[in-house]
Amino acid sequence: MFYSLIDWLIDMTNIPVLRFPQFGFAQVLDILIIAGILYLILRWIKRTHAWVLIRGIALVLVLRIIATVFDLITLGWLLEHAFTVGLIALVVLFQPELRKVLEQMGRGQYLASFKIESGEQKVYASDETIDEIVKAAKAMSDVATGALIVVEHSIDLGEQERSGIPIDAQVSSQLLLNIFEKNTPLHDGAVIIRNNRIAAAKCILPLTGESIDSALGTRHRAAVGMTEVSDARVVVVSEETGTMSVAIDGQLTRGVSEAQMREMLIFGAPVAKPRFALFKKSKSKKKGGSK
């Protein structure tokens, strides 16, 4: 059994056993180029939601090894063909991201990836930024002004940012109130906050495909959808009821107070909340007849 696994690994990698090639300038250059390509790929994966699919690919590889070790012929055949089709599916799924990478390489922008980054650590949102967000959300809640505010974390939201209007301004409650003021050009859509700056407004977010309370509108569906494909934290203010909500990790917590919103933006969703609080909460609200 052990030797069958070794033979399979040798066949897959096509590496001769106990044979070490002599190194020269060409081999070193070859390794450096491959290392650079792998670095760019890993950097791209880190900045998109592609890392979510990596776990699925890893699971398929583990199952493939298990099928080889235990001679599971049917499972091995299925996984072998699924892997072949999966490579094509990955290209289709990541067509927008791949197109963006090729465009950046064509413009020479991707060479900036090799620059040594400064020792500055990325700050997702400072206490002052969170205070301004909470202050603006409370003010809009009092007058039932709809709002959708996305705080970016480690996963880059460049695709959603490009769908909106660039702003690049310091976060302030007054500016947020002005953006979401009814009948203003930027009030529709979401605001994306990156590194304590308002990066863009009027951004389009992906909608969740899950079933949520029918009383909730597009803003809430977009908030949940955004947190399903990224680690962002999204603040929502209902235009109908003025209720403040926070979406994190695909879960929507409704009717939060200022203190709760501040805590969730800093620390994430409360640990005590059940994993499927979104559905339980929606059902309880529906039974109570409250929006």
Coordinates of C-alpha atoms in Angstrom, one line a residue:
M1 CA 0.0 0.0 0.0
F2 CA 2.8 2.4 1.0
Y3 CA 4.7 1.7 -2.2
S4 CA 1.7 2.2 -4.4
L5 CA 1.3 5.7 -3.0
I6 CA 5.0 6.4 -3.7
D7 CA 4.6 5.1 -7.3
W8 CA 1.5 7.3 -7.8
L9 CA 3.4 10.4 -6.5
I10 CA 6.3 9.7 -8.8
D11 CA 4.0 9.2 -11.8
M12 CA 2.1 12.5 -10.9
T13 CA 5.2 14.6 -10.5
N14 CA 7.3 12.8 -13.1
I15 CA 10.4 13.2 -11.0
P16 CA 13.1 10.5 -11.4
V17 CA 14.0 8.8 -8.1
L18 CA 17.3 9.7 -6.5
R19 CA 18.4 11.7 -9.5
F20 CA 19.6 15.3 -8.9
P21 CA 20.3 17.5 -11.9
Q22 CA 23.3 19.7 -11.9
F23 CA 22.6 23.3 -11.3
G24 CA 23.7 26.1 -13.5
F25 CA 22.7 29.7 -14.4
A26 CA 19.7 28.4 -16.4
Q27 CA 18.4 26.3 -13.6
V28 CA 18.7 29.1 -11.1
L29 CA 16.9 31.5 -13.4
D30 CA 14.2 28.8 -14.0
I31 CA 13.6 28.5 -10.2
L32 CA 13.5 32.2 -9.7
I33 CA 10.9 32.7 -12.5
I34 CA 8.7 29.8 -11.1
A35 CA 9.1 31.3 -7.5
G36 CA 8.0 34.7 -8.8
I37 CA 5.0 33.3 -10.6
L38 CA 4.0 31.3 -7.5
Y39 CA 4.4 34.4 -5.3
L40 CA 2.1 36.5 -7.6
I41 CA -0.5 33.7 -7.7
L42 CA -0.5 33.4 -3.9
R43 CA -0.6 37.2 -3.5
W44 CA -3.6 37.3 -5.9
I45 CA -5.4 34.5 -4.0
K46 CA -4.9 36.3 -0.7
R47 CA -6.4 39.5 -2.1
T48 CA -9.5 37.8 -3.5
H49 CA -12.1 35.3 -2.3
A50 CA -10.3 32.5 -4.2
W51 CA -8.8 31.2 -1.0
V52 CA -12.3 29.8 -0.2
L53 CA -12.0 27.4 -3.1
I54 CA -8.5 26.3 -2.2
R55 CA -10.0 24.2 0.7
G56 CA -12.3 22.4 -1.8
I57 CA -9.3 21.7 -4.1
A58 CA -7.3 20.4 -1.1
L59 CA -10.2 18.1 -0.2
V60 CA -10.3 16.7 -3.7
L61 CA -6.6 16.0 -3.6
V62 CA -6.9 14.2 -0.2
L63 CA -9.7 12.0 -1.5
R64 CA -7.6 11.2 -4.6
I65 CA -4.7 10.0 -2.5
I66 CA -7.1 8.0 -0.3
A67 CA -8.6 6.4 -3.4
T68 CA -5.1 5.5 -4.7
V69 CA -3.9 4.0 -1.4
F70 CA -7.0 1.9 -0.8
D71 CA -7.5 1.0 -4.5
L72 CA -11.0 2.7 -4.7
I73 CA -11.4 2.3 -8.5
T74 CA -14.7 4.1 -8.9
L75 CA -13.9 7.0 -6.6
G76 CA -10.5 7.4 -8.2
W77 CA -12.0 7.4 -11.7
L78 CA -14.6 10.1 -10.7
L79 CA -12.0 12.3 -9.0
E80 CA -9.6 12.0 -12.0
H81 CA -12.2 13.2 -14.4
A82 CA -13.6 15.8 -12.0
F83 CA -10.1 17.2 -11.6
T84 CA -9.7 17.6 -15.3
V85 CA -13.1 19.3 -15.7
G86 CA -12.4 21.4 -12.5
L87 CA -9.4 23.1 -14.1
I88 CA -11.6 24.4 -16.9
A89 CA -14.3 25.4 -14.3
L90 CA -11.7 27.4 -12.4
V91 CA -10.8 29.4 -15.5
V92 CA -14.5 30.2 -16.1
L93 CA -15.1 31.1 -12.4
F94 CA -12.2 33.4 -12.2
Q95 CA -12.4 34.9 -15.6
P96 CA -12.9 38.5 -14.3
E97 CA -9.9 38.2 -11.9
L98 CA -7.7 36.6 -14.5
R99 CA -8.6 39.3 -17.0
K100 CA -7.7 42.0 -14.5
V101 CA -4.3 40.3 -13.8
L102 CA -3.5 40.1 -17.5
E103 CA -4.5 43.8 -18.0
Q104 CA -2.2 44.8 -15.1
M105 CA 0.6 42.8 -16.5
G106 CA 0.1 44.4 -19.9
R107 CA 0.3 47.9 -18.3
G108 CA 3.3 46.9 -16.2
Q109 CA 1.4 47.5 -13.0
Y110 CA 1.9 44.0 -11.7
L111 CA 5.7 44.5 -11.5
A112 CA 5.0 46.7 -8.4
S113 CA 4.2 43.5 -6.6
F114 CA 7.9 42.7 -6.3
K115 CA 8.6 46.0 -4.5
I116 CA 9.6 45.4 -0.8
E117 CA 6.6 46.6 1.3
S118 CA 7.2 49.0 4.1
G119 CA 6.9 47.9 7.7
E120 CA 3.5 49.6 8.0
Q121 CA 0.8 47.1 9.0
K122 CA -2.5 47.5 7.3
V123 CA -5.1 49.0 9.6
Y124 CA -8.7 47.8 8.8
A125 CA -10.5 50.5 10.9
S126 CA -9.3 52.6 13.7
D127 CA -11.4 53.5 16.8
E128 CA -11.9 56.9 15.3
T129 CA -13.2 55.5 12.0
I130 CA -15.6 53.1 13.8
D131 CA -16.9 55.9 16.0
E132 CA -17.6 58.0 12.9
I133 CA -19.4 55.0 11.3
V134 CA -21.5 54.3 14.4
K135 CA -22.3 58.0 14.8
A136 CA -23.5 58.3 11.2
A137 CA -25.5 55.1 11.4
K138 CA -27.3 56.3 14.5
A139 CA -28.1 59.7 13.0
M140 CA -29.5 58.0 9.8
S141 CA -31.4 55.5 11.9
D142 CA -33.2 58.4 13.8
V143 CA -34.5 59.8 10.5
A144 CA -34.9 56.4 8.7
T145 CA -32.3 57.1 6.0
G146 CA -31.1 54.0 4.2
A147 CA -27.4 53.2 4.3
L148 CA -25.0 50.5 3.3
I149 CA -21.4 50.8 4.7
V150 CA -18.8 48.1 4.0
V151 CA -15.6 48.0 6.0
E152 CA -12.9 46.1 4.1
H153 CA -10.7 43.6 5.9
S154 CA -8.0 41.3 4.5
I155 CA -9.8 40.3 1.3
D156 CA -9.6 43.0 -1.4
L157 CA -12.9 44.5 -2.6
G158 CA -11.4 46.1 -5.7
E159 CA -14.1 44.5 -8.0
Q160 CA -16.9 46.1 -6.0
E161 CA -15.0 49.4 -5.7
R162 CA -14.6 49.7 -9.4
S163 CA -18.4 49.4 -9.8
G164 CA -18.9 52.7 -7.9
I165 CA -17.6 56.3 -7.9
P166 CA -14.0 56.8 -6.5
I167 CA -13.9 59.2 -3.5
D168 CA -10.7 58.6 -1.4
A169 CA -11.7 60.8 1.5
Q170 CA -11.3 60.6 5.3
V171 CA -14.1 58.9 7.1
S172 CA -16.4 61.3 8.9
S173 CA -20.0 61.1 10.0
Q174 CA -20.9 64.3 8.1
L175 CA -19.6 62.9 4.8
L176 CA -21.4 59.6 5.3
L177 CA -24.6 61.5 6.1
N178 CA -24.2 63.6 3.0
I179 CA -23.5 60.6 0.8
F180 CA -26.7 58.7 1.9
E181 CA -28.9 61.8 2.0
K182 CA -32.1 61.0 0.0
N183 CA -32.2 62.0 -3.6
T184 CA -28.5 62.7 -3.8
P185 CA -26.5 61.2 -6.7
L186 CA -24.5 58.8 -4.5
H187 CA -27.1 57.7 -2.0
D188 CA -27.9 54.5 -3.9
G189 CA -25.5 51.6 -3.5
A190 CA -22.8 51.0 -0.9
V191 CA -19.8 52.9 0.5
I192 CA -16.6 50.9 0.8
I193 CA -14.1 51.9 3.5
R194 CA -10.5 50.8 3.2
N195 CA -7.7 51.7 5.5
N196 CA -9.6 54.4 7.3
R197 CA -10.6 56.0 4.0
I198 CA -13.8 56.1 2.1
A199 CA -12.6 54.5 -1.1
A200 CA -15.8 54.7 -3.2
A201 CA -19.5 55.2 -3.0
K202 CA -22.5 54.0 -5.0
C203 CA -20.9 50.5 -5.3
I204 CA -22.8 47.4 -6.4
L205 CA -22.5 44.4 -4.0
P206 CA -23.4 40.7 -4.7
L207 CA -26.7 39.6 -3.4
T208 CA -27.1 36.6 -1.2
G209 CA -28.7 33.5 -2.7
E210 CA -29.9 32.3 0.7
S211 CA -33.5 32.7 1.9
I212 CA -33.9 35.6 4.4
D213 CA -36.9 37.4 5.9
S214 CA -39.2 38.7 3.1
A215 CA -39.5 42.0 5.0
L216 CA -35.8 42.7 4.3
G217 CA -34.9 44.6 1.1
T218 CA -32.0 44.7 -1.4
R219 CA -29.7 46.5 1.1
H220 CA -29.9 43.6 3.6
R221 CA -29.5 41.0 0.9
A222 CA -26.4 42.8 -0.5
A223 CA -25.0 43.1 3.0
V224 CA -25.3 39.3 3.6
G225 CA -24.0 38.6 0.1
M226 CA -20.9 40.7 0.5
T227 CA -20.0 38.9 3.8
E228 CA -20.5 35.5 2.2
V229 CA -17.7 36.1 -0.3
S230 CA -15.3 38.2 1.9
D231 CA -14.4 38.9 5.5
A232 CA -15.8 42.5 5.3
R233 CA -18.1 43.8 8.0
V234 CA -21.2 45.6 6.7
V235 CA -23.4 48.1 8.4
V236 CA -27.0 48.5 7.2
V237 CA -29.6 51.1 8.1
S238 CA -33.2 50.3 7.0
E239 CA -34.9 53.0 4.9
E240 CA -38.3 51.7 6.0
T241 CA -37.9 51.3 9.8
G242 CA -34.5 52.9 10.6
T243 CA -33.3 49.6 12.2
M244 CA -29.5 49.3 12.4
S245 CA -28.0 45.9 11.4
V246 CA -24.6 44.4 11.0
A247 CA -23.6 41.6 8.7
I248 CA -20.5 39.4 9.3
D249 CA -19.6 36.1 7.9
G250 CA -22.9 35.6 6.1
Q251 CA -24.9 36.3 9.2
L252 CA -27.2 39.4 9.7
T253 CA -27.7 40.7 13.2
R254 CA -30.7 43.1 13.3
G255 CA -31.7 45.7 15.7
V256 CA -28.2 46.4 17.2
S257 CA -27.5 49.3 19.5
E258 CA -24.6 51.7 19.0
A259 CA -22.5 49.8 21.6
Q260 CA -23.2 46.5 19.9
M261 CA -22.4 47.8 16.5
R262 CA -19.1 49.2 17.7
E263 CA -18.2 45.9 19.4
M264 CA -19.1 43.9 16.2
L265 CA -17.1 46.2 14.0
I266 CA -14.0 45.7 16.2
F267 CA -14.3 42.1 17.3
G268 CA -16.6 40.5 14.8
A269 CA -19.9 38.6 15.4
P270 CA -20.7 37.8 19.1
V271 CA -19.5 34.3 20.0
A272 CA -22.8 33.5 21.7
K273 CA -24.7 33.9 18.4
P274 CA -25.6 30.6 16.8
R275 CA -24.1 29.9 13.3
F276 CA -27.5 30.1 11.6
A277 CA -28.7 33.1 13.6
L278 CA -29.7 34.8 10.3
F279 CA -32.5 32.3 9.6
K280 CA -33.6 31.9 13.2
K281 CA -33.8 35.7 13.6
S282 CA -35.7 36.2 10.4
K283 CA -38.3 33.6 11.4
S284 CA -38.8 35.1 14.9
K285 CA -39.2 38.5 13.4
K286 CA -41.6 37.3 10.8
K287 CA -43.8 35.6 13.5
G288 CA -43.8 38.8 15.5
G289 CA -44.9 40.8 12.5
S290 CA -42.2 43.4 13.0
K291 CA -40.0 44.9 10.3

